[in-house]
């Protein structure tokens, strides 16, 4: 028998696969990717997309792709939506709201995430989502709640909120069970916290003095809590006292079965006896035998007054290194459990903040997944081998790192794509932009560049001269898709320089000072933009000194 008759080969066309398989594939994809990949193929795929794709996350999506998706898919069928005003998509929330008023187009949503909103825009946006009666999950920020009226979302069970301490407007969320609350101290009005008493799960990121007295006051009213997570961002906090928390839990939180926390401390009056007392306060029968809650206290013999105390396993994505070493670290975890849990101490950690130059990482960090690194001090070379997955690097203080060490970091972090740094520090690390190896490495890796102010306590962007802007464009034009910086130059001078950055998808410029003949450089830029009939870019401002551009002609 000839081979063709013995072995009959049949090819399977992509379209011959069953609908059930495509529906399952769609379930693993962001709706943006699914619609972009499968739309406009034929009627069958279009129907499948309309009926079964309803979760859309537009975070970091190009404007061209955003327009493509919103024009092809029926927004009234969406069930989950994420919008973001981050660096890659500036003004996306405003742009979406102008095209598709939320009270008309997304009233059927069950989950809504709105990230990096400006406080001045929050009131208007919240008015538009009052009719979202099906909403079960809401993530929103940044908000100043001072002038926001109380509202009701009858189905809301989960809220992730970044806000000032004005939380009166959420008090009528009577079905709310879970709240993750990041307190941003962006207004000067004093206000006592107000939470719905129906909460069962509460996670708070805060910066509170006096060992969290204000938080304990409101926690006394939260008798339904079963899980509590507290993360203190303050650098100068006293040593925590486990006895105070034990008394609060026993008297006011009878249902609490999970207590997770991170308490850094930095006090010059601390001595070794304070450390022993702190460990003992978290080593009572209540913690060890009744609740099985274990802690670790990291402290260095070289800086007895600095350290951090936290629950085990580490429950948060952000880890602050507040000690020079772990040589005096103490844990209440039983020895019998140590080998079983040590490899899982820090699996949730993806952000490391160096407040102190800790020479050797703890063995537990081998299981971490560091994608974000914030340096306030030098990075010890012993940490570099942990950075293979690093994507974002932020340098916010004077560093003594050499160009050679910086090259080593870049080489060991092949996935690095975002850099926030002052122009002074960048000049040092690149030998005033003459080190060809460093410059080449940066040009090959960096897709997002933010020039920060040289001093970490000032939030403004760093000022760049026209000459330095030319150097930045020369180095970063190959792959950079986002650029943030401050300028002192006439818009006509800046335009031809920035045109060389052909990969840009978004741009943020802070204009400093007033120019001759240009009282408002942002208005000047907008006027020039509007004269171009083919302009696809979305240009907006917060005030007359801030310009944001979301470029629309690039996927």
CSV table of N, CA, C and O in Angstrom, one decimal, residues 3-58:
chain,number,residue,atom,x,y,z
A,3,UNK,N,2.2,5.0,0.5
A,3,UNK,CA,2.2,5.9,1.7
A,3,UNK,C,1.0,6.8,1.8
A,3,UNK,O,0.4,7.0,2.8
A,4,UNK,N,0.7,7.5,0.6
A,4,UNK,CA,-0.5,8.4,0.6
A,4,UNK,C,-1.8,7.7,1.1
A,4,UNK,O,-2.6,8.4,1.7
A,5,UNK,N,-1.9,6.4,0.7
A,5,UNK,CA,-3.2,5.7,1.1
A,5,UNK,C,-3.1,5.3,2.5
A,5,UNK,O,-4.1,5.2,3.2
A,6,UNK,N,-2.0,4.9,3.0
A,6,UNK,CA,-1.8,4.4,4.4
A,6,UNK,C,-2.0,5.6,5.4
A,6,UNK,O,-2.6,5.4,6.5
A,7,UNK,N,-1.5,6.8,5.1
A,7,UNK,CA,-1.5,7.9,6.0
A,7,UNK,C,-2.2,9.1,5.4
A,7,UNK,O,-1.6,9.7,4.5
A,8,UNK,N,-3.4,9.2,5.7
A,8,UNK,CA,-4.2,10.3,5.2
A,8,UNK,C,-4.1,11.5,6.1
A,8,UNK,O,-4.5,11.5,7.2
A,9,UNK,N,-3.5,12.6,5.6
A,9,UNK,CA,-3.3,13.8,6.3
A,9,UNK,C,-4.3,14.8,6.0
A,9,UNK,O,-4.6,15.1,4.8
A,10,UNK,N,-5.0,15.3,7.1
A,10,UNK,CA,-6.0,16.4,6.9
A,10,UNK,C,-5.6,17.6,7.7
A,10,UNK,O,-5.3,17.5,8.9
A,11,UNK,N,-5.6,18.7,7.1
A,11,UNK,CA,-5.3,20.0,7.8
A,11,UNK,C,-6.5,20.5,8.4
A,11,UNK,O,-7.6,20.4,7.9
A,12,UNK,N,-6.3,21.1,9.6
A,12,UNK,CA,-7.5,21.7,10.3
A,12,UNK,C,-7.4,23.2,10.2
A,12,UNK,O,-6.4,23.8,10.6
A,13,UNK,N,-8.4,23.8,9.6
A,13,UNK,CA,-8.4,25.2,9.5
A,13,UNK,C,-8.8,25.9,10.9
A,13,UNK,O,-9.5,25.3,11.7
A,14,UNK,N,-8.2,27.0,11.1
A,14,UNK,CA,-8.5,27.7,12.4
A,14,UNK,C,-10.0,27.9,12.6
A,14,UNK,O,-10.5,27.8,13.7
A,15,UNK,N,-10.7,28.2,11.5
A,15,UNK,CA,-12.2,28.5,11.7
A,15,UNK,C,-13.0,27.2,12.0
A,15,UNK,O,-14.1,27.3,12.4
A,16,UNK,N,-12.3,26.0,11.8
A,16,UNK,CA,-13.1,24.8,12.1
A,16,UNK,C,-13.1,24.4,13.6
A,16,UNK,O,-13.8,23.5,14.0
A,17,UNK,N,-12.3,25.1,14.4
A,17,UNK,CA,-12.3,24.9,15.8
A,17,UNK,C,-13.6,25.3,16.4
A,17,UNK,O,-14.3,26.2,16.0
A,18,UNK,N,-14.1,24.6,17.5
A,18,UNK,CA,-15.4,24.8,18.0
A,18,UNK,C,-15.5,26.2,18.8
A,18,UNK,O,-14.5,26.7,19.3
A,19,UNK,N,-16.7,26.7,18.9
A,19,UNK,CA,-16.9,28.0,19.6
A,19,UNK,C,-16.4,27.9,21.0
A,19,UNK,O,-15.9,28.9,21.6
A,20,UNK,N,-16.7,26.7,21.7
A,20,UNK,CA,-16.3,26.6,23.1
A,20,UNK,C,-14.8,26.8,23.3
A,20,UNK,O,-14.5,27.4,24.4
A,21,UNK,N,-14.0,26.4,22.4
A,21,UNK,CA,-12.6,26.6,22.6
A,21,UNK,C,-12.2,28.1,22.5
A,21,UNK,O,-11.4,28.6,23.3
A,22,UNK,N,-12.8,28.8,21.6
A,22,UNK,CA,-12.5,30.2,21.5
A,22,UNK,C,-13.0,31.0,22.7
A,22,UNK,O,-12.4,31.9,23.2
A,23,UNK,N,-14.2,30.6,23.2
A,23,UNK,CA,-14.7,31.2,24.4
A,23,UNK,C,-13.8,31.0,25.6
A,23,UNK,O,-13.5,31.9,26.4
A,24,UNK,N,-13.2,29.8,25.7
A,24,UNK,CA,-12.2,29.5,26.8
A,24,UNK,C,-11.0,30.4,26.6
A,24,UNK,O,-10.4,30.9,27.5
A,25,UNK,N,-10.5,30.5,25.3
A,25,UNK,CA,-9.3,31.3,25.1
A,25,UNK,C,-9.6,32.8,25.5
A,25,UNK,O,-8.8,33.4,26.1
A,26,UNK,N,-10.8,33.3,25.1
A,26,UNK,CA,-11.1,34.7,25.5
A,26,UNK,C,-11.1,34.9,27.0
A,26,UNK,O,-10.8,36.0,27.4
A,27,UNK,N,-11.4,33.9,27.7
A,27,UNK,CA,-11.4,34.0,29.2
A,27,UNK,C,-10.0,34.2,29.8
A,27,UNK,O,-9.9,34.8,30.9
A,28,UNK,N,-9.0,33.9,29.0
A,28,UNK,CA,-7.6,34.1,29.5
A,28,UNK,C,-7.0,35.4,29.0
A,28,UNK,O,-5.9,35.8,29.4
A,29,UNK,N,-7.8,36.1,28.2
A,29,UNK,CA,-7.2,37.4,27.6
A,29,UNK,C,-7.9,38.6,28.1
A,29,UNK,O,-9.1,38.6,28.5
A,30,UNK,N,-7.2,39.7,28.2
A,30,UNK,CA,-7.8,41.0,28.4
A,30,UNK,C,-8.7,41.3,27.2
A,30,UNK,O,-8.3,41.0,26.0
A,31,UNK,N,-9.9,41.8,27.4
A,31,UNK,CA,-10.8,42.1,26.3
A,31,UNK,C,-10.2,42.9,25.2
A,31,UNK,O,-10.5,42.8,24.0
A,32,UNK,N,-9.3,43.8,25.6
A,32,UNK,CA,-8.6,44.7,24.6
A,32,UNK,C,-7.8,43.8,23.6
A,32,UNK,O,-7.9,44.0,22.4
A,33,UNK,N,-7.1,42.9,24.1
A,33,UNK,CA,-6.3,42.0,23.2
A,33,UNK,C,-7.2,41.1,22.4
A,33,UNK,O,-6.9,40.8,21.2
A,34,UNK,N,-8.2,40.6,23.0
A,34,UNK,CA,-9.1,39.7,22.3
A,34,UNK,C,-9.8,40.4,21.1
A,34,UNK,O,-9.8,39.8,20.0
A,35,UNK,N,-10.3,41.6,21.4
A,35,UNK,CA,-11.0,42.3,20.3
A,35,UNK,C,-10.0,42.7,19.2
A,35,UNK,O,-10.3,42.6,18.0
A,36,UNK,N,-8.9,43.2,19.6
A,36,UNK,CA,-7.9,43.6,18.7
A,36,UNK,C,-7.4,42.5,17.8
A,36,UNK,O,-7.1,42.6,16.6
A,37,UNK,N,-7.3,41.2,18.3
A,37,UNK,CA,-6.8,40.1,17.6
A,37,UNK,C,-7.8,39.5,16.7
A,37,UNK,O,-7.5,39.0,15.6
A,38,UNK,N,-9.1,39.4,17.2
A,38,UNK,CA,-10.1,38.6,16.5
A,38,UNK,C,-11.2,39.4,15.8
A,38,UNK,O,-12.0,38.8,15.1
A,39,UNK,N,-11.3,40.7,15.9
A,39,UNK,CA,-12.3,41.4,15.3
A,39,UNK,C,-12.1,41.6,13.8
A,39,UNK,O,-11.0,41.5,13.3
A,40,UNK,N,-13.2,41.9,13.1
A,40,UNK,CA,-13.2,42.2,11.7
A,40,UNK,C,-12.6,41.0,10.9
A,40,UNK,O,-12.1,41.2,9.8
A,41,UNK,N,-12.8,39.8,11.4
A,41,UNK,CA,-12.4,38.6,10.6
A,41,UNK,C,-13.6,38.0,9.9
A,41,UNK,O,-13.5,37.8,8.7
A,42,UNK,N,-14.7,37.8,10.6
A,42,UNK,CA,-16.0,37.4,10.0
A,42,UNK,C,-17.1,37.6,11.0
A,42,UNK,O,-16.8,38.0,12.2
A,43,UNK,N,-18.3,37.3,10.6
A,43,UNK,CA,-19.5,37.6,11.5
A,43,UNK,C,-19.4,36.7,12.7
A,43,UNK,O,-19.8,37.0,13.8
A,44,UNK,N,-19.0,35.4,12.5
A,44,UNK,CA,-18.9,34.5,13.6
A,44,UNK,C,-18.1,35.0,14.7
A,44,UNK,O,-18.5,35.0,15.9
A,45,UNK,N,-16.8,35.4,14.4
A,45,UNK,CA,-16.0,35.9,15.5
A,45,UNK,C,-16.5,37.2,16.1
A,45,UNK,O,-16.4,37.4,17.3
A,46,UNK,N,-17.1,38.0,15.3
A,46,UNK,CA,-17.7,39.3,15.8
A,46,UNK,C,-18.8,39.0,16.8
A,46,UNK,O,-18.9,39.6,17.9
A,47,UNK,N,-19.6,38.0,16.5
A,47,UNK,CA,-20.7,37.6,17.5
A,47,UNK,C,-20.1,37.0,18.8
A,47,UNK,O,-20.6,37.3,19.9
A,48,UNK,N,-19.1,36.2,18.6
A,48,UNK,CA,-18.5,35.6,19.8
A,48,UNK,C,-17.9,36.7,20.7
A,48,UNK,O,-18.0,36.7,21.9
A,49,UNK,N,-17.2,37.7,20.1
A,49,UNK,CA,-16.6,38.8,20.8
A,49,UNK,C,-17.7,39.6,21.6
A,49,UNK,O,-17.5,39.9,22.7
A,50,UNK,N,-18.8,39.9,20.9
A,50,UNK,CA,-19.8,40.7,21.5
A,50,UNK,C,-20.5,40.0,22.7
A,50,UNK,O,-20.8,40.6,23.7
A,51,UNK,N,-20.6,38.7,22.6
A,51,UNK,CA,-21.4,38.0,23.6
A,51,UNK,C,-20.5,37.5,24.8
A,51,UNK,O,-21.0,37.5,25.9
A,52,UNK,N,-19.2,37.2,24.5
A,52,UNK,CA,-18.4,36.6,25.5
A,52,UNK,C,-17.2,37.4,26.0
A,52,UNK,O,-16.5,37.0,27.0
A,53,UNK,N,-16.9,38.5,25.4
A,53,UNK,CA,-15.8,39.3,25.8
A,53,UNK,C,-16.4,40.6,26.5
A,53,UNK,O,-17.0,41.4,25.8
A,54,UNK,N,-16.2,40.7,27.8
A,54,UNK,CA,-16.8,41.8,28.5
A,54,UNK,C,-15.9,42.4,29.6
A,54,UNK,O,-16.4,43.2,30.4
A,55,UNK,N,-14.6,42.0,29.6
A,55,UNK,CA,-13.7,42.6,30.6
A,55,UNK,C,-12.6,43.4,29.9
A,55,UNK,O,-11.8,42.8,29.1
A,56,UNK,N,-12.5,44.7,30.1
A,56,UNK,CA,-11.6,45.6,29.3
A,56,UNK,C,-10.8,46.4,30.3
A,56,UNK,O,-11.2,47.1,31.1
A,57,UNK,N,-9.5,46.2,30.1
A,57,UNK,CA,-8.4,46.9,30.9
A,57,UNK,C,-7.6,47.7,29.9
A,57,UNK,O,-6.8,47.2,29.2
A,58,UNK,N,-7.8,49.1,30.0
A,58,UNK,CA,-7.1,50.0,29.1
A,58,UNK,C,-5.9,50.6,29.7
A,58,UNK,O,-5.3,51.5,29.1
